[in-house]
Amino acid sequence: MSSGNTGVRNFQVSVNNNALVIPVLEAELCQHTDKITSTSAVPQLDTPMADHEDGPPLKGAKLDEEGLGSVVASHYNNLEEKGLKERSTSRIYHLRNSNNWIKSYLINYCLDQVRERQVDHYPVSVFDLGCGKGGDLLKWSKGSIRHLVCADIAQTSMDQCRERYTNTRKRTGGGHGGGFTAEFIVADCTKKRIKPMLENPSRQVDLVSCQFAFHYCFESLAQTETMLRNVSENLKRGGYFVATIPNAYEIMSRLKNSRSHRFGNEVYTVEFPEDRSEDPPIFGDRYNFFLEGVVNCPEFLVHPPTLIKLAKKWDLELEWKRDFSTVFSDALKDTLCQRLLSVMNVLETYPTKEEQVTETEEEYTHARQFLESRDEVTAIRTLTSSEWEALCIYQAWVFRKVR
């Protein structure tokens, strides 16, 4: 990961579980406003805030004999591809960009860890588990990897991923943006072994990345075991596994405080069955996650102690896990991520001459209070309180294979 502060200022940041504010310098304010009004600056995204858009309602979806896999696959196969301009006007535009920015940080961090441990500087290979439409292809290209394995449950998403990869290689002549080889596998990674499906089954990768998809395996013990097996047996000793997972403890805390079977705000809702047991199972503890205009899909709580124990069985030792609020703070200390903050339109400027993403003034209470307490600051970069609350549901987990 890039370090140092050459050409990049030190941010005076206020980050906690309730709000995020970053003071904006006058010169930055002008530059940021120019970027935010240009649709050409909108990044390609593949987070739950982009790839998982507008599928069919699943609230009443019924479990078949094989579980929810077919339901989830159907959901993603029926998604509508949104254009850049339409995504840029979304209520959760900056939330989507924030999640994508955090992914960039995590991927670069892990690639750096891999290379620091290398002796002969061999080319890096990656397994993108639950790759969706391939929105992380540019990240892998920027990371100068040599080979990529893409696997996903949804055929339509994989077709779009393959097409995106092919088009990128055509545009670049196989150079920057497409300088790595790739293979594409359509399979439910919670139920099928991936190794026999590889072009070279003896190949092991340096990094496995599972972004916003791991929680599906906690439908059952067998599915979790299969998922972890797919991670471990395709990962070199000393390699890394990075996953972004909903924080079960945070979800249960918010559920308890809601005094209901559901909670949320104007951009997201988490809803459990009304008849949920007071002593829920470790596996199969199902809820529905709704995100404004994007996600409406069944998910499962991930029990952290169980995940850590099962991962050890597959030689995966937990290096660290951190809430997204902490990861956000860590990323702000990184030179590359500081630059990407504006390039990717991660945060909204407040106040601004442009329209804010919402007319609900309460969403900017934290911003106004910060400005009132700092006479020298005239504008900040931030997320609305609802977006920040949604972002802070997630955690990043980093494992290393020890044997």
Short mmCIF file of C-alpha atoms in Angstrom, two decimals:
data_model
loop_
_atom_site.label_atom_id
_atom_site.label_comp_id
_atom_site.label_asym_id
_atom_site.label_seq_id
_atom_site.Cartn_x
_atom_site.Cartn_y
_atom_site.Cartn_z
CA MET A 1 0.00 0.00 0.00
CA SER A 2 1.25 3.46 -0.79
CA SER A 3 2.63 5.39 2.12
CA GLY A 4 3.89 8.86 2.80
CA ASN A 5 2.19 12.17 2.09
CA THR A 6 3.96 13.58 -0.93
CA GLY A 7 1.56 15.94 -2.63
CA VAL A 8 -1.29 14.87 -0.35
CA ARG A 9 -2.35 16.74 2.75
CA ASN A 10 -3.03 15.16 6.12
CA PHE A 11 -6.79 14.97 6.60
CA GLN A 12 -8.35 16.40 9.73
CA VAL A 13 -11.04 13.77 10.04
CA SER A 14 -13.87 13.07 12.43
CA VAL A 15 -14.85 9.43 12.04
CA ASN A 16 -16.92 7.41 14.49
CA ASN A 17 -19.91 5.09 14.52
CA ASN A 18 -22.30 8.03 14.17
CA ALA A 19 -20.86 10.35 11.53
CA LEU A 20 -18.07 11.13 9.08
CA VAL A 21 -16.81 14.62 8.26
CA ILE A 22 -13.69 15.79 6.41
CA PRO A 23 -12.95 19.54 6.16
CA VAL A 24 -12.54 20.77 2.59
CA LEU A 25 -9.98 23.38 1.55
CA GLU A 26 -11.18 26.15 -0.80
CA ALA A 27 -9.15 24.86 -3.78
CA GLU A 28 -10.38 21.33 -3.16
CA LEU A 29 -13.97 22.51 -2.98
CA CYS A 30 -13.84 23.96 -6.49
CA GLN A 31 -12.13 20.87 -7.87
CA HIS A 32 -14.51 18.50 -6.11
CA THR A 33 -17.58 20.34 -7.38
CA ASP A 34 -16.30 20.04 -10.94
CA LYS A 35 -15.82 16.29 -10.53
CA ILE A 36 -19.16 15.67 -8.89
CA THR A 37 -21.12 17.23 -11.74
CA SER A 38 -19.36 15.18 -14.42
CA THR A 39 -20.88 11.80 -15.24
CA SER A 40 -17.63 10.84 -16.93
CA ALA A 41 -16.05 10.69 -13.49
CA VAL A 42 -18.45 8.02 -12.27
CA PRO A 43 -16.48 4.84 -11.49
CA GLN A 44 -17.47 1.34 -12.49
CA LEU A 45 -18.89 -0.32 -9.40
CA ASP A 46 -19.51 -3.84 -8.22
CA THR A 47 -20.58 -3.64 -4.61
CA PRO A 48 -23.92 -4.53 -3.10
CA MET A 49 -24.68 -0.92 -3.91
CA ALA A 50 -24.34 -1.46 -7.66
CA ASP A 51 -24.07 -5.01 -8.89
CA HIS A 52 -27.12 -6.12 -6.93
CA GLU A 53 -29.67 -3.76 -8.44
CA ASP A 54 -33.41 -3.96 -8.86
CA GLY A 55 -33.99 -7.69 -8.77
CA PRO A 56 -37.41 -9.26 -8.23
CA PRO A 57 -38.89 -8.98 -4.72
CA LEU A 58 -37.76 -11.88 -2.57
CA LYS A 59 -39.49 -11.15 0.71
CA GLY A 60 -41.85 -14.08 0.22
CA ALA A 61 -39.37 -16.35 -1.50
CA LYS A 62 -39.73 -19.98 -0.54
CA LEU A 63 -36.88 -22.31 0.32
CA ASP A 64 -36.53 -25.25 -2.02
CA GLU A 65 -34.96 -28.54 -1.01
CA GLU A 66 -31.53 -27.22 -1.88
CA GLY A 67 -31.85 -24.02 0.12
CA LEU A 68 -31.73 -20.44 -1.11
CA GLY A 69 -29.02 -20.87 -3.74
CA SER A 70 -31.45 -21.01 -6.66
CA VAL A 71 -33.36 -18.02 -5.27
CA VAL A 72 -30.19 -15.94 -4.99
CA ALA A 73 -29.03 -16.99 -8.46
CA SER A 74 -32.41 -16.07 -9.93
CA HIS A 75 -32.26 -12.70 -8.19
CA TYR A 76 -28.90 -11.77 -9.70
CA ASN A 77 -29.73 -13.24 -13.11
CA ASN A 78 -32.71 -10.87 -13.33
CA LEU A 79 -30.86 -7.68 -12.44
CA GLU A 80 -31.11 -4.70 -14.74
CA GLU A 81 -27.84 -3.09 -15.79
CA LYS A 82 -27.89 0.61 -14.88
CA GLY A 83 -26.08 3.31 -16.82
CA LEU A 84 -23.46 5.58 -15.27
CA LYS A 85 -25.68 8.65 -15.40
CA GLU A 86 -28.57 6.88 -13.70
CA ARG A 87 -26.30 5.53 -10.96
CA SER A 88 -24.85 9.00 -10.34
CA THR A 89 -28.30 10.36 -9.46
CA SER A 90 -29.09 7.58 -7.00
CA ARG A 91 -29.90 8.44 -3.38
CA ILE A 92 -27.12 6.07 -2.33
CA TYR A 93 -24.58 7.16 -4.95
CA HIS A 94 -21.94 8.10 -2.37
CA LEU A 95 -22.65 5.05 -0.23
CA ARG A 96 -21.99 2.85 -3.24
CA ASN A 97 -18.79 4.73 -4.02
CA SER A 98 -17.68 4.50 -0.38
CA ASN A 99 -18.04 0.73 -0.38
CA ASN A 100 -16.16 0.53 -3.67
CA TRP A 101 -13.41 2.75 -2.27
CA ILE A 102 -13.08 0.55 0.81
CA LYS A 103 -12.79 -2.48 -1.44
CA SER A 104 -9.96 -0.77 -3.32
CA TYR A 105 -8.13 -0.21 -0.06
CA LEU A 106 -8.60 -3.80 1.13
CA ILE A 107 -7.51 -5.30 -2.18
CA ASN A 108 -4.40 -3.11 -2.39
CA TYR A 109 -3.58 -3.84 1.25
CA CYS A 110 -3.72 -7.59 0.70
CA LEU A 111 -1.77 -7.46 -2.56
CA ASP A 112 0.93 -5.49 -0.73
CA GLN A 113 0.99 -8.08 2.06
CA VAL A 114 1.39 -10.86 -0.50
CA ARG A 115 4.27 -9.11 -2.24
CA GLU A 116 6.04 -8.23 1.00
CA ARG A 117 6.22 -11.93 1.85
CA GLN A 118 7.48 -12.98 -1.58
CA VAL A 119 11.10 -14.00 -1.95
CA ASP A 120 11.37 -14.35 -5.73
CA HIS A 121 8.69 -11.77 -6.70
CA TYR A 122 6.68 -14.25 -8.76
CA PRO A 123 3.51 -13.02 -10.55
CA VAL A 124 0.45 -12.75 -8.32
CA SER A 125 -2.71 -14.75 -9.00
CA VAL A 126 -6.16 -14.10 -7.50
CA PHE A 127 -9.44 -15.95 -6.93
CA ASP A 128 -12.43 -13.55 -6.99
CA LEU A 129 -15.06 -15.64 -5.22
CA GLY A 130 -18.53 -14.25 -5.90
CA CYS A 131 -17.21 -11.87 -8.55
CA GLY A 132 -20.61 -10.61 -9.75
CA LYS A 133 -20.41 -8.61 -12.96
CA GLY A 134 -16.66 -8.13 -12.68
CA GLY A 135 -16.63 -4.66 -11.18
CA ASP A 136 -13.30 -5.41 -9.49
CA LEU A 137 -11.53 -6.19 -12.77
CA LEU A 138 -10.00 -2.72 -12.86
CA LYS A 139 -8.72 -3.17 -9.31
CA TRP A 140 -7.00 -6.40 -10.29
CA SER A 141 -5.49 -4.69 -13.31
CA LYS A 142 -4.24 -1.78 -11.22
CA GLY A 143 -2.80 -4.37 -8.85
CA SER A 144 -0.71 -5.83 -11.70
CA ILE A 145 -1.80 -9.43 -11.18
CA ARG A 146 -0.96 -12.18 -13.67
CA HIS A 147 -4.00 -14.50 -13.50
CA LEU A 148 -7.57 -14.23 -12.19
CA VAL A 149 -10.11 -16.92 -11.39
CA CYS A 150 -13.68 -15.58 -11.37
CA ALA A 151 -16.50 -17.63 -9.86
CA ASP A 152 -20.13 -16.69 -9.31
CA ILE A 153 -23.49 -18.40 -8.87
CA ALA A 154 -25.28 -16.27 -11.50
CA GLN A 155 -24.80 -17.09 -15.19
CA THR A 156 -25.93 -13.63 -16.35
CA SER A 157 -23.49 -11.87 -14.03
CA MET A 158 -20.67 -14.13 -15.23
CA ASP A 159 -21.51 -13.43 -18.88
CA GLN A 160 -21.27 -9.70 -18.16
CA CYS A 161 -18.02 -10.23 -16.27
CA ARG A 162 -16.49 -12.13 -19.17
CA GLU A 163 -17.68 -9.48 -21.65
CA ARG A 164 -16.24 -6.69 -19.53
CA TYR A 165 -12.91 -8.50 -19.33
CA THR A 166 -12.85 -9.16 -23.09
CA ASN A 167 -13.73 -5.57 -23.97
CA THR A 168 -11.06 -4.25 -21.64
CA ARG A 169 -8.40 -6.40 -23.26
CA LYS A 170 -9.51 -5.28 -26.72
CA ARG A 171 -9.31 -1.61 -25.74
CA THR A 172 -5.89 -1.98 -24.19
CA GLY A 173 -4.42 -4.54 -26.55
CA GLY A 174 -3.83 -6.76 -23.56
CA GLY A 175 -1.85 -4.04 -21.84
CA HIS A 176 -2.86 -1.88 -18.90
CA GLY A 177 -6.42 -2.71 -17.90
CA GLY A 178 -6.29 -6.21 -19.31
CA GLY A 179 -2.76 -7.51 -18.84
CA PHE A 180 -3.77 -10.65 -16.95
CA THR A 181 -5.29 -13.93 -18.03
CA ALA A 182 -8.63 -15.01 -16.60
CA GLU A 183 -10.98 -17.96 -16.34
CA PHE A 184 -14.68 -17.88 -15.53
CA ILE A 185 -16.63 -20.47 -13.54
CA VAL A 186 -20.38 -20.49 -12.94
CA ALA A 187 -21.01 -22.42 -9.73
CA ASP A 188 -22.47 -22.16 -6.26
CA CYS A 189 -19.26 -21.90 -4.26
CA THR A 190 -21.14 -22.89 -1.11
CA LYS A 191 -22.01 -26.30 -2.59
CA LYS A 192 -19.52 -27.18 -5.34
CA ARG A 193 -15.77 -27.71 -5.21
CA ILE A 194 -14.09 -25.23 -7.53
CA LYS A 195 -10.67 -26.91 -7.84
CA PRO A 196 -11.80 -29.63 -10.32
CA MET A 197 -13.34 -26.89 -12.50
CA LEU A 198 -10.10 -24.92 -12.87
CA GLU A 199 -8.21 -24.85 -16.15
CA ASN A 200 -5.22 -26.02 -14.11
CA PRO A 201 -6.47 -27.79 -10.96
CA SER A 202 -2.98 -27.78 -9.47
CA ARG A 203 -2.85 -23.97 -9.55
CA GLN A 204 -3.06 -22.15 -6.23
CA VAL A 205 -3.57 -18.41 -5.88
CA ASP A 206 -1.94 -15.80 -3.66
CA LEU A 207 -5.16 -14.03 -2.69
CA VAL A 208 -8.83 -14.99 -2.39
CA SER A 209 -11.29 -12.10 -2.33
CA CYS A 210 -14.96 -12.50 -1.40
CA GLN A 211 -16.72 -9.13 -1.38
CA PHE A 212 -20.22 -8.88 0.11
CA ALA A 213 -21.04 -12.52 -0.67
CA PHE A 214 -19.58 -14.72 2.07
CA HIS A 215 -22.64 -14.50 4.34
CA TYR A 216 -24.68 -16.64 1.93
CA CYS A 217 -22.71 -19.73 2.98
CA PHE A 218 -23.98 -19.48 6.57
CA GLU A 219 -27.26 -21.01 5.44
CA SER A 220 -25.87 -24.31 6.72
CA LEU A 221 -22.76 -25.89 8.23
CA ALA A 222 -22.17 -27.94 5.08
CA GLN A 223 -22.25 -24.82 2.88
CA THR A 224 -19.88 -22.94 5.18
CA GLU A 225 -17.46 -25.88 5.15
CA THR A 226 -17.58 -26.05 1.35
CA MET A 227 -17.00 -22.31 1.02
CA LEU A 228 -13.99 -22.40 3.33
CA ARG A 229 -12.65 -25.47 1.55
CA ASN A 230 -12.87 -23.60 -1.75
CA VAL A 231 -10.89 -20.77 -0.18
CA SER A 232 -8.24 -22.92 1.48
CA GLU A 233 -7.47 -25.60 -1.09
CA ASN A 234 -7.06 -22.99 -3.84
CA LEU A 235 -4.85 -20.71 -1.72
CA LYS A 236 -1.09 -20.98 -1.34
CA ARG A 237 0.43 -21.33 2.10
CA GLY A 238 1.07 -17.79 3.31
CA GLY A 239 -1.63 -16.44 0.99
CA TYR A 240 -4.44 -14.13 2.10
CA PHE A 241 -8.21 -14.34 2.20
CA VAL A 242 -10.15 -11.06 2.47
CA ALA A 243 -13.91 -10.89 2.93
CA THR A 244 -16.45 -8.16 3.65
CA ILE A 245 -19.22 -9.46 5.90
CA PRO A 246 -22.25 -7.97 7.69
CA ASN A 247 -21.45 -7.56 11.39
CA ALA A 248 -23.84 -9.91 13.20
CA TYR A 249 -23.24 -8.22 16.57
CA GLU A 250 -24.07 -4.80 15.13
CA ILE A 251 -27.17 -6.16 13.43
CA MET A 252 -28.41 -7.80 16.64
CA SER A 253 -27.71 -4.63 18.64
CA ARG A 254 -29.77 -2.54 16.24
CA LEU A 255 -32.53 -5.15 16.22
CA LYS A 256 -32.68 -5.12 20.03
CA ASN A 257 -32.81 -1.33 20.14
CA SER A 258 -35.62 -1.28 17.58
CA ARG A 259 -37.93 -3.34 19.84
CA SER A 260 -39.28 -4.84 16.63
CA HIS A 261 -38.43 -7.50 14.05
CA ARG A 262 -37.03 -4.86 11.71
CA PHE A 263 -34.89 -1.71 11.73
CA GLY A 264 -33.36 0.75 9.30
CA ASN A 265 -33.68 4.26 7.92
CA GLU A 266 -34.51 6.00 4.65
CA VAL A 267 -31.94 4.05 2.62
CA TYR A 268 -31.89 0.54 4.10
CA THR A 269 -33.98 -1.93 6.10
CA VAL A 270 -33.11 -5.20 7.79
CA GLU A 271 -36.10 -7.42 8.50
CA PHE A 272 -36.22 -10.71 10.39
CA PRO A 273 -39.18 -13.12 10.42
CA GLU A 274 -41.74 -12.09 13.01
CA ASP A 275 -41.64 -15.61 14.43
CA ARG A 276 -37.83 -15.69 14.77
CA SER A 277 -36.78 -17.90 17.67
CA GLU A 278 -35.43 -16.29 20.84
CA ASP A 279 -32.67 -18.89 20.59
CA PRO A 280 -31.82 -18.73 16.86
CA PRO A 281 -29.58 -21.32 15.18
CA ILE A 282 -25.94 -20.59 14.38
CA PHE A 283 -26.62 -21.48 10.74
CA GLY A 284 -29.67 -20.49 8.74
CA ASP A 285 -30.51 -17.39 10.81
CA ARG A 286 -32.18 -15.64 7.89
CA TYR A 287 -33.12 -12.01 7.37
CA ASN A 288 -34.01 -9.82 4.41
CA PHE A 289 -31.87 -6.84 3.47
CA PHE A 290 -33.45 -3.98 1.53
CA LEU A 291 -31.36 -1.14 0.11
CA GLU A 292 -32.92 1.87 -1.60
CA GLY A 293 -33.50 0.94 -5.22
CA VAL A 294 -30.87 -1.79 -5.17
CA VAL A 295 -31.01 -4.89 -2.99
CA ASN A 296 -33.95 -6.98 -1.85
CA CYS A 297 -32.43 -10.32 -1.02
CA PRO A 298 -32.39 -12.95 1.76
CA GLU A 299 -29.16 -13.17 3.74
CA PHE A 300 -27.82 -15.06 6.75
CA LEU A 301 -26.13 -13.89 9.94
CA VAL A 302 -22.48 -14.93 10.20
CA HIS A 303 -21.59 -16.13 13.71
CA PRO A 304 -18.04 -14.80 14.27
CA PRO A 305 -16.73 -17.38 16.80
CA THR A 306 -17.96 -20.19 14.57
CA LEU A 307 -16.37 -18.67 11.47
CA ILE A 308 -13.03 -18.29 13.25
CA LYS A 309 -13.16 -21.89 14.51
CA LEU A 310 -14.12 -23.38 11.13
CA ALA A 311 -11.53 -21.27 9.31
CA LYS A 312 -8.80 -22.70 11.57
CA LYS A 313 -9.91 -26.19 10.55
CA TRP A 314 -9.04 -25.18 7.00
CA ASP A 315 -5.68 -23.65 8.03
CA LEU A 316 -6.97 -20.07 7.81
CA GLU A 317 -5.85 -17.91 10.74
CA LEU A 318 -7.60 -14.62 11.37
CA GLU A 319 -5.13 -11.73 11.03
CA TRP A 320 -7.68 -9.04 11.86
CA LYS A 321 -11.29 -7.96 11.53
CA ARG A 322 -12.39 -4.33 11.61
CA ASP A 323 -15.60 -2.38 11.33
CA PHE A 324 -15.97 -0.36 8.15
CA SER A 325 -15.74 2.86 10.18
CA THR A 326 -12.24 1.78 11.28
CA VAL A 327 -11.28 0.64 7.79
CA PHE A 328 -12.44 4.01 6.46
CA SER A 329 -10.09 5.76 8.90
CA ASP A 330 -7.23 3.45 7.92
CA ALA A 331 -7.82 4.11 4.22
CA LEU A 332 -7.72 7.87 4.77
CA LYS A 333 -4.11 7.50 5.95
CA ASP A 334 -3.10 5.91 2.67
CA THR A 335 -1.75 8.19 -0.06
CA LEU A 336 -3.41 6.38 -2.96
CA CYS A 337 -6.78 6.23 -1.21
CA GLN A 338 -6.59 9.93 -0.37
CA ARG A 339 -6.27 10.65 -4.08
CA LEU A 340 -9.06 8.24 -4.97
CA LEU A 341 -11.36 9.96 -2.50
CA SER A 342 -12.04 12.71 -5.05
CA VAL A 343 -11.52 10.68 -8.21
CA MET A 344 -14.19 8.18 -7.16
CA ASN A 345 -16.58 10.82 -5.76
CA VAL A 346 -16.65 8.93 -2.49
CA LEU A 347 -18.16 11.71 -0.38
CA GLU A 348 -20.70 14.47 -0.80
CA THR A 349 -19.69 18.10 -0.32
CA TYR A 350 -21.76 20.04 2.23
CA PRO A 351 -22.91 22.70 1.76
CA THR A 352 -22.87 22.90 -2.03
CA LYS A 353 -24.53 24.90 -4.79
CA GLU A 354 -25.59 21.61 -6.33
CA GLU A 355 -28.54 19.57 -5.07
CA GLN A 356 -27.78 17.41 -2.05
CA VAL A 357 -28.63 13.72 -2.36
CA THR A 358 -31.61 14.22 -0.04
CA GLU A 359 -33.82 17.11 1.03
CA THR A 360 -34.11 15.73 4.56
CA GLU A 361 -32.14 18.27 6.59
CA GLU A 362 -31.82 15.92 9.57
CA GLU A 363 -29.50 13.83 7.42
CA TYR A 364 -26.90 16.63 7.67
CA THR A 365 -27.22 17.52 11.37
CA HIS A 366 -23.72 16.19 12.05
CA ALA A 367 -22.35 18.31 9.20
CA ARG A 368 -23.96 21.52 10.42
CA GLN A 369 -22.80 20.92 13.98
CA PHE A 370 -19.24 20.35 12.82
CA LEU A 371 -19.24 23.52 10.72
CA GLU A 372 -20.68 25.56 13.59
CA SER A 373 -17.83 24.39 15.82
CA ARG A 374 -15.09 25.27 13.29
CA ASP A 375 -15.05 28.91 12.22
CA GLU A 376 -12.17 28.30 9.81
CA VAL A 377 -14.04 25.54 7.92
CA THR A 378 -16.62 26.52 5.30
CA ALA A 379 -17.39 23.11 3.78
CA ILE A 380 -16.91 19.44 4.49
CA ARG A 381 -17.08 16.10 2.73
CA THR A 382 -19.44 13.62 4.28
CA LEU A 383 -22.05 10.92 3.93
CA THR A 384 -25.62 11.44 5.08
CA SER A 385 -26.32 9.93 8.48
CA SER A 386 -28.46 7.20 6.88
CA GLU A 387 -25.71 6.22 4.44
CA TRP A 388 -23.09 6.12 7.20
CA GLU A 389 -25.38 3.96 9.33
CA ALA A 390 -25.81 1.53 6.43
CA LEU A 391 -22.07 1.44 5.72
CA CYS A 392 -21.23 0.68 9.35
CA ILE A 393 -23.15 -2.60 9.26
CA TYR A 394 -20.17 -4.19 7.53
CA GLN A 395 -16.80 -5.52 8.65
CA ALA A 396 -13.63 -6.50 6.82
CA TRP A 397 -12.00 -9.81 7.70
CA VAL A 398 -8.46 -10.77 6.68
CA PHE A 399 -7.16 -14.34 7.07
CA ARG A 400 -3.81 -15.91 6.20
CA LYS A 401 -3.28 -19.54 5.28
CA VAL A 402 -0.74 -20.95 7.70
CA ARG A 403 -0.22 -24.50 6.38
#
